[in-house]
Amino acid sequence: MMELWMLLLLLHLHLGNSPRIKDGEEVGSLNVSCVSLPAPLSVSISSFNMQHILSFLPGPGTPSDTHFTVEVVHLRKNSWRQVSGCLELLAEQTCNLTMVFKDPYDHYQARIKAFTSNQTSNWTLSGVFQPLSDTVLEPPDVTLSGCGNCLIVQLAVPARKLLQNLQLKELYKRVIFHVQRTRDGAQFTLNLPYNDKNEITYLQPGVEYCVTVSARGLFNSNYIPSKPYCAFTSPPSSKSSNALYVVFILLGVFCMLGFLFIGLVVYGSQLSSELITEHLPRSLLNTFIQGRQHRRAQLEFSGHFSASQLHGSANCLLMAHSPVQALKSSSEQGAGDCALALT
Ligand SMILES: *[C@@H]1O[C@H](CO)[C@@H](O)[C@H](O)[C@H]1NC(C)=O
Ligand SMILES: *[C@@H]1O[C@H](CO)[C@@H](O)[C@H](O)[C@H]1NC(C)=O
Ligand SMILES: *[C@@H]1O[C@H](CO)[C@@H](O)[C@H](O)[C@H]1NC(C)=O
Ligand SMILES: *[C@@H]1O[C@H](CO)[C@@H](O)[C@H](O)[C@H]1NC(C)=O
């Protein structure tokens, strides 16, 4: 009896509530069992020349049979919708959002989740994306030429048609010139409104500079520089070689002056030593002879030694150490006394 009652009860329960329980179980199993896959990582939208690509990495431990699905939202409209080309991506695939983000001025966001037949992951959101400000523009084509103490930079829009009826030229708003002097790497940066022809002034003539150019959109802070383009401000051959000649000539003149000076010094020292060894004794001899003659004349003239003469000879003995005063005294007093005193 008891078993029968239980059976009836179970039957009743099953029959009465089965649809709802079944629903509940399905919903419950979906919720509980499904959100067990790891969510995708590193979800980002990269954009070059207004082509937008979403990339991601599977979360760690994601099964190999996992697929990924992408949804996007207009932030203005705030309703998520699926992206037709990106419903069942594989782990290494990317999602091309170029045709999805139609309005270059609008703000968008994307999200992606992993799923298998009986499991899903949470959604992972990308950052907010605005096509016009987040895209990276290709740098313009550059032609560089010198103009004396300046450079002329001609810019040309790459011959490429963008999507959504946009032209690259319409997107170029500002141009950044990075100028570097080849010789020593001295550099500066110019940020100018976009123009086909640009002049970079106040440069050194006859010197090589290298210029890299990058273009930016209106609200755009992302850019990639062009390769460096190099040119001389003016033909280097004449001026720099002239300068080189001048340097060589100056060097030559300095060398000659140096040799001349050294020669003079050497010759001068030889001359002075000769003077000391040869000329000085002879001149001393001369003064001695002259002195004797002078004294004899004095003796003949005065006939006696004066007190002043004795004083003079004493002076000369002292003055032998200081020749200037000795000369003075010898001119005043008898030169012969000096000569005697020296010898
Ligand atoms: C289960 O999923 C339903 C919709 O599928 C949702 O309304 C509900 O909140 C989820 N429950 C839990 C616990 O996440
Ligand atoms: C999914 O997100 C909820 C909270 O939003 C979190 O509790 C849960 O752990 C996440 N599941 C996985 C698999 O990361
Ligand atoms: C993305 O889609 C655009 C438009 O269909 C196409 O021109 C472009 O080549 C695609 N880019 C990639 C990387 O598939
Ligand atoms: C999901 O299905 C696979 C077989 O397809 C099974 O091995 C796995 O245990 C299932 N996981 C859950 C949570 O039901």
Coordinates of C-alpha atoms and ligand atoms in Angstrom, one line a residue:
M1 CA 0.0 0.0 0.0
M2 CA 2.7 2.3 1.0
E3 CA 4.7 1.7 -2.2
L4 CA 1.6 2.2 -4.3
W5 CA 0.9 5.5 -2.6
M6 CA 4.5 6.6 -3.2
L7 CA 4.3 5.5 -6.8
L8 CA 1.0 7.5 -7.3
L9 CA 2.5 10.5 -5.7
L10 CA 5.6 10.4 -7.8
L11 CA 3.5 9.8 -10.9
H12 CA 1.3 12.8 -10.0
L13 CA 4.3 14.9 -9.4
H14 CA 5.9 13.9 -12.6
L15 CA 2.7 14.3 -14.7
G16 CA 1.7 17.6 -13.0
N17 CA 5.0 19.4 -12.9
S18 CA 7.0 17.7 -15.6
P19 CA 6.9 20.5 -18.2
R20 CA 7.8 23.2 -15.7
I21 CA 10.4 21.1 -14.0
K22 CA 11.8 20.2 -17.3
D23 CA 12.0 23.9 -18.3
G24 CA 13.5 24.7 -15.0
E25 CA 16.1 21.9 -15.4
E26 CA 17.0 23.0 -18.9
V27 CA 17.3 26.7 -17.9
G28 CA 19.1 25.7 -14.7
S29 CA 21.5 23.3 -16.5
L30 CA 22.1 26.0 -19.1
N31 CA 23.0 28.5 -16.5
V32 CA 25.0 26.2 -14.1
S33 CA 26.7 23.9 -16.5
C34 CA 27.2 26.4 -19.3
V35 CA 29.2 29.2 -17.7
S36 CA 32.1 26.9 -17.0
L37 CA 34.4 27.7 -19.9
P38 CA 37.1 30.2 -19.3
A39 CA 36.3 33.6 -20.9
P40 CA 38.4 34.8 -23.8
L41 CA 41.3 37.2 -22.9
S42 CA 43.1 40.1 -24.5
V43 CA 40.1 41.2 -26.6
S44 CA 41.1 44.2 -28.6
I45 CA 40.2 46.0 -31.8
S46 CA 43.1 47.2 -34.0
S47 CA 42.5 49.5 -36.9
F48 CA 44.7 50.6 -39.8
N49 CA 43.4 52.9 -42.5
M50 CA 39.9 52.4 -41.2
Q51 CA 39.9 48.6 -41.4
H52 CA 38.9 47.3 -38.0
I53 CA 39.9 43.8 -36.8
L54 CA 39.0 42.2 -33.4
S55 CA 41.4 39.8 -32.0
F56 CA 41.4 37.7 -28.8
L57 CA 43.1 34.8 -27.0
P58 CA 41.2 31.8 -25.6
G59 CA 41.2 31.7 -21.8
P60 CA 43.7 29.2 -20.2
G61 CA 42.4 25.6 -20.4
T62 CA 39.9 26.2 -23.2
P63 CA 39.0 22.8 -24.8
S64 CA 40.2 22.5 -28.4
D65 CA 36.7 22.0 -29.8
T66 CA 35.6 25.5 -28.5
H67 CA 34.2 28.1 -30.8
F68 CA 33.8 31.8 -30.2
T69 CA 31.1 34.2 -31.0
V70 CA 31.1 38.0 -31.3
E71 CA 28.5 40.6 -30.7
V72 CA 28.7 44.4 -31.1
V73 CA 26.7 47.3 -29.8
H74 CA 26.2 50.9 -30.9
L75 CA 26.7 52.8 -27.7
R76 CA 23.9 55.2 -28.8
K77 CA 21.4 52.4 -29.5
N78 CA 22.5 50.1 -26.7
S79 CA 21.4 46.7 -28.1
W80 CA 23.8 43.9 -28.8
R81 CA 23.6 42.2 -32.1
Q82 CA 25.5 39.3 -33.6
V83 CA 28.2 39.7 -36.3
S84 CA 27.3 37.5 -39.2
G85 CA 30.9 36.6 -40.1
C86 CA 32.0 35.9 -36.6
L87 CA 29.4 33.5 -35.1
E88 CA 31.7 30.5 -34.9
L89 CA 35.3 31.6 -34.8
L90 CA 38.1 29.2 -34.1
A91 CA 40.7 30.1 -31.4
E92 CA 43.3 31.6 -33.9
Q93 CA 40.8 33.5 -36.0
T94 CA 40.0 37.2 -35.9
C95 CA 36.8 39.0 -36.6
N96 CA 36.7 41.7 -39.3
L97 CA 34.5 44.5 -38.1
T98 CA 35.2 46.9 -41.0
M99 CA 31.7 46.7 -42.4
V100 CA 30.1 46.5 -39.0
F101 CA 31.4 49.8 -37.6
K102 CA 29.8 51.7 -40.4
D103 CA 29.7 55.2 -38.9
P104 CA 33.2 56.6 -38.5
Y105 CA 32.0 59.1 -35.9
D106 CA 30.0 56.7 -33.7
H107 CA 31.2 54.8 -30.6
Y108 CA 31.1 51.0 -30.6
Q109 CA 31.9 48.2 -28.3
A110 CA 32.3 44.4 -29.0
R111 CA 32.1 41.3 -26.8
I112 CA 33.1 37.7 -27.3
K113 CA 32.4 34.4 -25.6
A114 CA 33.6 30.9 -25.9
F115 CA 31.1 28.0 -26.3
T116 CA 30.9 24.3 -26.9
S117 CA 27.8 22.1 -27.4
N118 CA 26.9 22.1 -23.7
Q119 CA 29.1 24.9 -22.2
T120 CA 29.7 28.6 -22.6
S121 CA 31.9 31.2 -21.0
N122 CA 31.1 34.7 -19.7
W123 CA 31.3 37.5 -22.2
T124 CA 34.6 39.5 -22.4
L125 CA 34.2 43.1 -23.5
S126 CA 36.4 45.1 -25.7
G127 CA 37.2 48.7 -25.1
V128 CA 35.0 51.5 -26.5
F129 CA 36.0 52.1 -30.1
Q130 CA 35.5 55.1 -32.4
P131 CA 36.6 54.4 -35.9
L132 CA 37.9 57.8 -36.8
S133 CA 39.9 58.4 -33.7
D134 CA 41.1 54.9 -33.1
T135 CA 42.3 54.0 -36.5
V136 CA 46.0 54.4 -37.4
L137 CA 46.6 56.2 -40.6
E138 CA 49.1 55.1 -43.2
P139 CA 51.8 57.8 -43.5
P140 CA 51.7 59.9 -46.7
D141 CA 54.2 59.3 -49.5
V142 CA 57.2 61.7 -49.2
T143 CA 59.4 63.6 -51.6
L144 CA 62.3 65.5 -50.0
S145 CA 64.5 68.2 -51.6
G146 CA 66.9 70.8 -50.4
C147 CA 66.4 74.6 -50.9
G148 CA 69.5 76.2 -49.5
N149 CA 69.1 76.4 -45.7
C150 CA 65.8 74.6 -45.8
L151 CA 64.1 71.4 -47.0
I152 CA 60.9 71.1 -49.1
V153 CA 58.7 68.1 -48.1
Q154 CA 56.1 67.2 -50.7
L155 CA 53.4 64.9 -49.4
A156 CA 51.2 62.7 -51.5
V157 CA 48.2 60.5 -50.4
P158 CA 48.9 56.8 -51.0
A159 CA 46.9 55.6 -54.0
R160 CA 44.5 53.5 -51.9
K161 CA 40.7 53.8 -51.7
L162 CA 39.3 53.5 -48.2
L163 CA 36.0 51.9 -47.5
Q164 CA 32.8 53.8 -46.6
N165 CA 33.5 56.3 -49.3
L166 CA 36.3 57.8 -47.3
Q167 CA 39.5 59.1 -48.7
L168 CA 42.8 59.0 -46.8
K169 CA 43.3 62.7 -47.7
E170 CA 40.1 63.6 -45.9
L171 CA 41.4 61.9 -42.8
Y172 CA 44.8 63.5 -42.7
K173 CA 44.5 66.6 -40.5
R174 CA 47.9 67.1 -39.1
V175 CA 51.4 66.0 -40.1
I176 CA 54.3 65.4 -37.7
F177 CA 57.7 65.9 -39.2
H178 CA 60.6 64.4 -37.2
V179 CA 63.8 66.0 -38.5
Q180 CA 67.3 64.6 -37.7
R181 CA 70.7 65.9 -38.7
T182 CA 72.7 62.9 -40.0
R183 CA 76.1 64.2 -38.8
D184 CA 75.4 64.3 -35.1
G185 CA 71.8 63.1 -34.6
A186 CA 70.5 66.5 -33.5
Q187 CA 66.8 66.4 -33.9
F188 CA 63.5 68.2 -33.5
T189 CA 59.8 67.6 -34.2
L190 CA 57.3 69.8 -36.1
N191 CA 53.5 69.3 -35.9
L192 CA 51.8 71.1 -38.7
P193 CA 48.4 71.1 -40.4
Y194 CA 48.3 68.9 -43.4
N195 CA 49.6 70.5 -46.6
D196 CA 50.8 69.0 -49.8
K197 CA 53.9 71.2 -49.8
N198 CA 55.8 72.0 -46.6
E199 CA 59.0 73.9 -46.0
I200 CA 61.3 73.2 -43.0
T201 CA 63.3 76.3 -42.5
Y202 CA 66.3 77.5 -40.5
L203 CA 68.5 74.5 -41.3
Q204 CA 72.2 74.5 -42.0
P205 CA 73.2 74.7 -45.7
G206 CA 75.1 71.9 -47.2
V207 CA 74.1 69.4 -44.5
E208 CA 72.2 66.2 -44.7
Y209 CA 69.0 65.8 -42.8
C210 CA 66.6 62.8 -42.5
V211 CA 62.9 63.3 -42.1
T212 CA 60.2 60.9 -41.0
V213 CA 56.6 61.8 -41.6
S214 CA 53.4 60.7 -39.9
A215 CA 49.8 61.8 -40.4
R216 CA 47.1 62.1 -37.8
G217 CA 43.4 62.4 -38.0
L218 CA 41.3 65.0 -36.3
F219 CA 40.8 63.3 -33.0
N220 CA 43.5 60.8 -33.6
S221 CA 46.5 60.2 -31.5
N222 CA 47.7 57.0 -33.1
Y223 CA 50.1 57.2 -36.0
I224 CA 53.0 55.3 -37.5
P225 CA 56.0 57.1 -39.0
S226 CA 57.1 56.7 -42.5
K227 CA 60.5 55.4 -43.3
P228 CA 63.2 58.1 -43.0
Y229 CA 63.8 60.2 -46.2
C230 CA 67.2 61.9 -46.4
A231 CA 68.4 64.9 -48.4
F232 CA 71.1 67.7 -48.3
T233 CA 69.8 71.2 -47.8
S234 CA 72.2 72.4 -50.6
P235 CA 74.8 70.6 -52.7
P236 CA 77.4 69.6 -50.2
S237 CA 80.4 69.3 -52.6
S238 CA 81.3 72.9 -53.1
K239 CA 80.8 74.4 -49.7
S240 CA 81.9 71.5 -47.4
S241 CA 85.0 70.8 -49.6
N242 CA 85.8 74.5 -49.6
A243 CA 85.6 74.5 -45.8
L244 CA 87.8 71.4 -45.9
Y245 CA 90.3 73.3 -48.1
V246 CA 90.3 76.2 -45.7
V247 CA 90.9 73.9 -42.8
F248 CA 93.8 72.2 -44.6
I249 CA 95.3 75.6 -45.6
L250 CA 95.0 76.9 -42.1
L251 CA 96.6 73.7 -40.8
G252 CA 99.5 74.1 -43.2
V253 CA 100.0 77.8 -42.2
F254 CA 100.0 76.8 -38.6
C255 CA 102.5 74.1 -39.2
M256 CA 104.8 76.4 -41.1
L257 CA 104.5 79.0 -38.4
G258 CA 105.2 76.3 -35.8
F259 CA 108.3 75.1 -37.7
L260 CA 109.5 78.7 -38.2
F261 CA 109.1 79.4 -34.5
I262 CA 110.9 76.2 -33.5
G263 CA 113.7 77.0 -36.0
L264 CA 114.0 80.5 -34.6
V265 CA 114.2 79.2 -31.0
V266 CA 116.9 76.6 -31.9
Y267 CA 118.9 79.2 -34.0
G268 CA 118.4 81.8 -31.4
S269 CA 119.8 79.6 -28.6
Q270 CA 122.7 78.6 -30.8
L271 CA 123.4 82.3 -31.5
S272 CA 123.2 83.2 -27.9
S273 CA 125.6 80.4 -26.9
E274 CA 128.0 81.5 -29.6
L275 CA 127.7 85.0 -28.3
I276 CA 128.5 83.8 -24.8
T277 CA 131.5 81.7 -25.9
E278 CA 132.9 84.0 -28.6
H279 CA 131.5 87.5 -28.7
L280 CA 131.4 88.1 -25.0
P281 CA 135.1 87.5 -24.2
R282 CA 136.1 89.5 -27.3
S283 CA 133.9 92.4 -26.2
L284 CA 135.3 92.1 -22.7
L285 CA 138.7 92.2 -24.2
N286 CA 137.7 95.3 -26.2
T287 CA 136.4 97.1 -23.1
F288 CA 139.6 96.1 -21.3
I289 CA 141.8 97.5 -24.0
Q290 CA 139.6 100.6 -24.3
G291 CA 139.7 100.9 -20.5
R292 CA 143.4 100.8 -20.4
Q293 CA 143.7 103.4 -23.1
H294 CA 141.1 105.5 -21.3
R295 CA 142.9 105.2 -18.0
R296 CA 146.2 106.0 -19.5
A297 CA 144.6 109.1 -21.0
Q298 CA 143.2 109.9 -17.6
L299 CA 146.5 109.4 -16.0
E300 CA 148.1 111.5 -18.5
F301 CA 145.3 114.1 -18.1
S302 CA 145.0 114.3 -14.3
G303 CA 148.3 112.8 -13.2
H304 CA 146.9 111.3 -10.0
F305 CA 144.2 108.9 -8.7
S306 CA 141.2 110.7 -7.4
A307 CA 139.0 109.5 -4.6
S308 CA 136.1 109.2 -6.9
Q309 CA 138.0 106.8 -9.1
L310 CA 138.8 104.6 -6.1
H311 CA 135.2 104.7 -5.2
G312 CA 134.3 103.8 -8.8
S313 CA 136.5 100.7 -8.9
A314 CA 135.0 99.6 -5.6
N315 CA 131.5 100.2 -7.1
C316 CA 132.5 98.1 -10.1
L317 CA 133.6 95.2 -7.9
L318 CA 130.2 95.2 -6.3
M319 CA 128.3 95.8 -9.6
A320 CA 129.9 92.8 -11.3
H321 CA 126.8 91.0 -10.1
S322 CA 124.3 93.6 -11.5
P323 CA 125.5 94.5 -15.0
V324 CA 123.0 97.3 -15.6
Q325 CA 124.3 99.4 -12.7
A326 CA 127.8 98.5 -13.6
L327 CA 127.3 99.9 -17.1
K328 CA 125.9 103.1 -15.6
S329 CA 128.8 103.5 -13.2
S330 CA 131.3 102.7 -15.9
S331 CA 129.8 105.4 -18.1
E332 CA 130.1 107.8 -15.2
Q333 CA 133.3 106.6 -13.8
G334 CA 136.3 104.9 -15.4
A335 CA 135.2 101.9 -17.6
G336 CA 138.7 100.5 -17.2
D337 CA 138.2 100.0 -13.5
C338 CA 135.1 97.9 -14.3
A339 CA 136.9 95.8 -16.7
L340 CA 139.6 95.3 -14.2
A341 CA 137.2 94.4 -11.6
L342 CA 135.5 91.9 -13.9
T343 CA 138.7 90.2 -14.8
Ligands
LIG1 C1 19.8 31.6 -16.1 O1 19.5 32.1 -17.4 C2 18.4 32.9 -17.5 C3 18.2 33.2 -19.0 O2 18.8 32.3 -19.8 C4 18.5 34.1 -16.7 O3 17.4 34.9 -16.7 C5 18.8 33.7 -15.2 O4 19.1 34.9 -14.5 C6 20.0 32.8 -15.2 N1 20.2 32.4 -13.8 C7 21.4 32.5 -13.2 C8 21.5 32.0 -11.8 O5 22.4 33.0 -13.7
LIG2 C1 31.3 34.4 -14.9 O1 31.0 35.6 -14.3 C2 30.5 35.5 -12.9 C3 30.2 36.8 -12.4 O2 29.8 37.7 -13.4 C4 31.6 34.8 -12.1 O3 31.1 34.6 -10.8 C5 31.9 33.4 -12.7 O4 33.0 32.8 -12.0 C6 32.4 33.6 -14.1 N1 32.6 32.3 -14.8 C7 33.8 32.0 -15.3 C8 33.9 30.7 -15.9 O5 34.7 32.8 -15.4
LIG3 C1 38.1 43.3 -43.7 O1 37.0 43.6 -44.5 C2 37.2 44.6 -45.5 C3 35.9 44.9 -46.2 O2 35.2 43.7 -46.5 C4 38.3 44.1 -46.5 O3 38.5 45.1 -47.5 C5 39.5 43.7 -45.7 O4 40.5 43.2 -46.6 C6 39.3 42.8 -44.6 N1 40.5 42.6 -43.8 C7 40.9 41.5 -43.4 C8 42.2 41.5 -42.6 O5 40.3 40.4 -43.7
LIG4 C1 29.8 18.4 -22.2 O1 29.7 17.4 -23.3 C2 30.9 16.6 -23.3 C3 30.8 15.6 -24.5 O2 30.3 16.3 -25.6 C4 31.1 15.9 -22.0 O3 32.3 15.1 -22.1 C5 31.2 16.9 -20.9 O4 31.3 16.2 -19.7 C6 30.0 17.7 -20.9 N1 30.1 18.7 -19.9 C7 29.2 19.1 -19.1 C8 29.5 20.2 -18.1 O5 28.0 18.6 -19.2

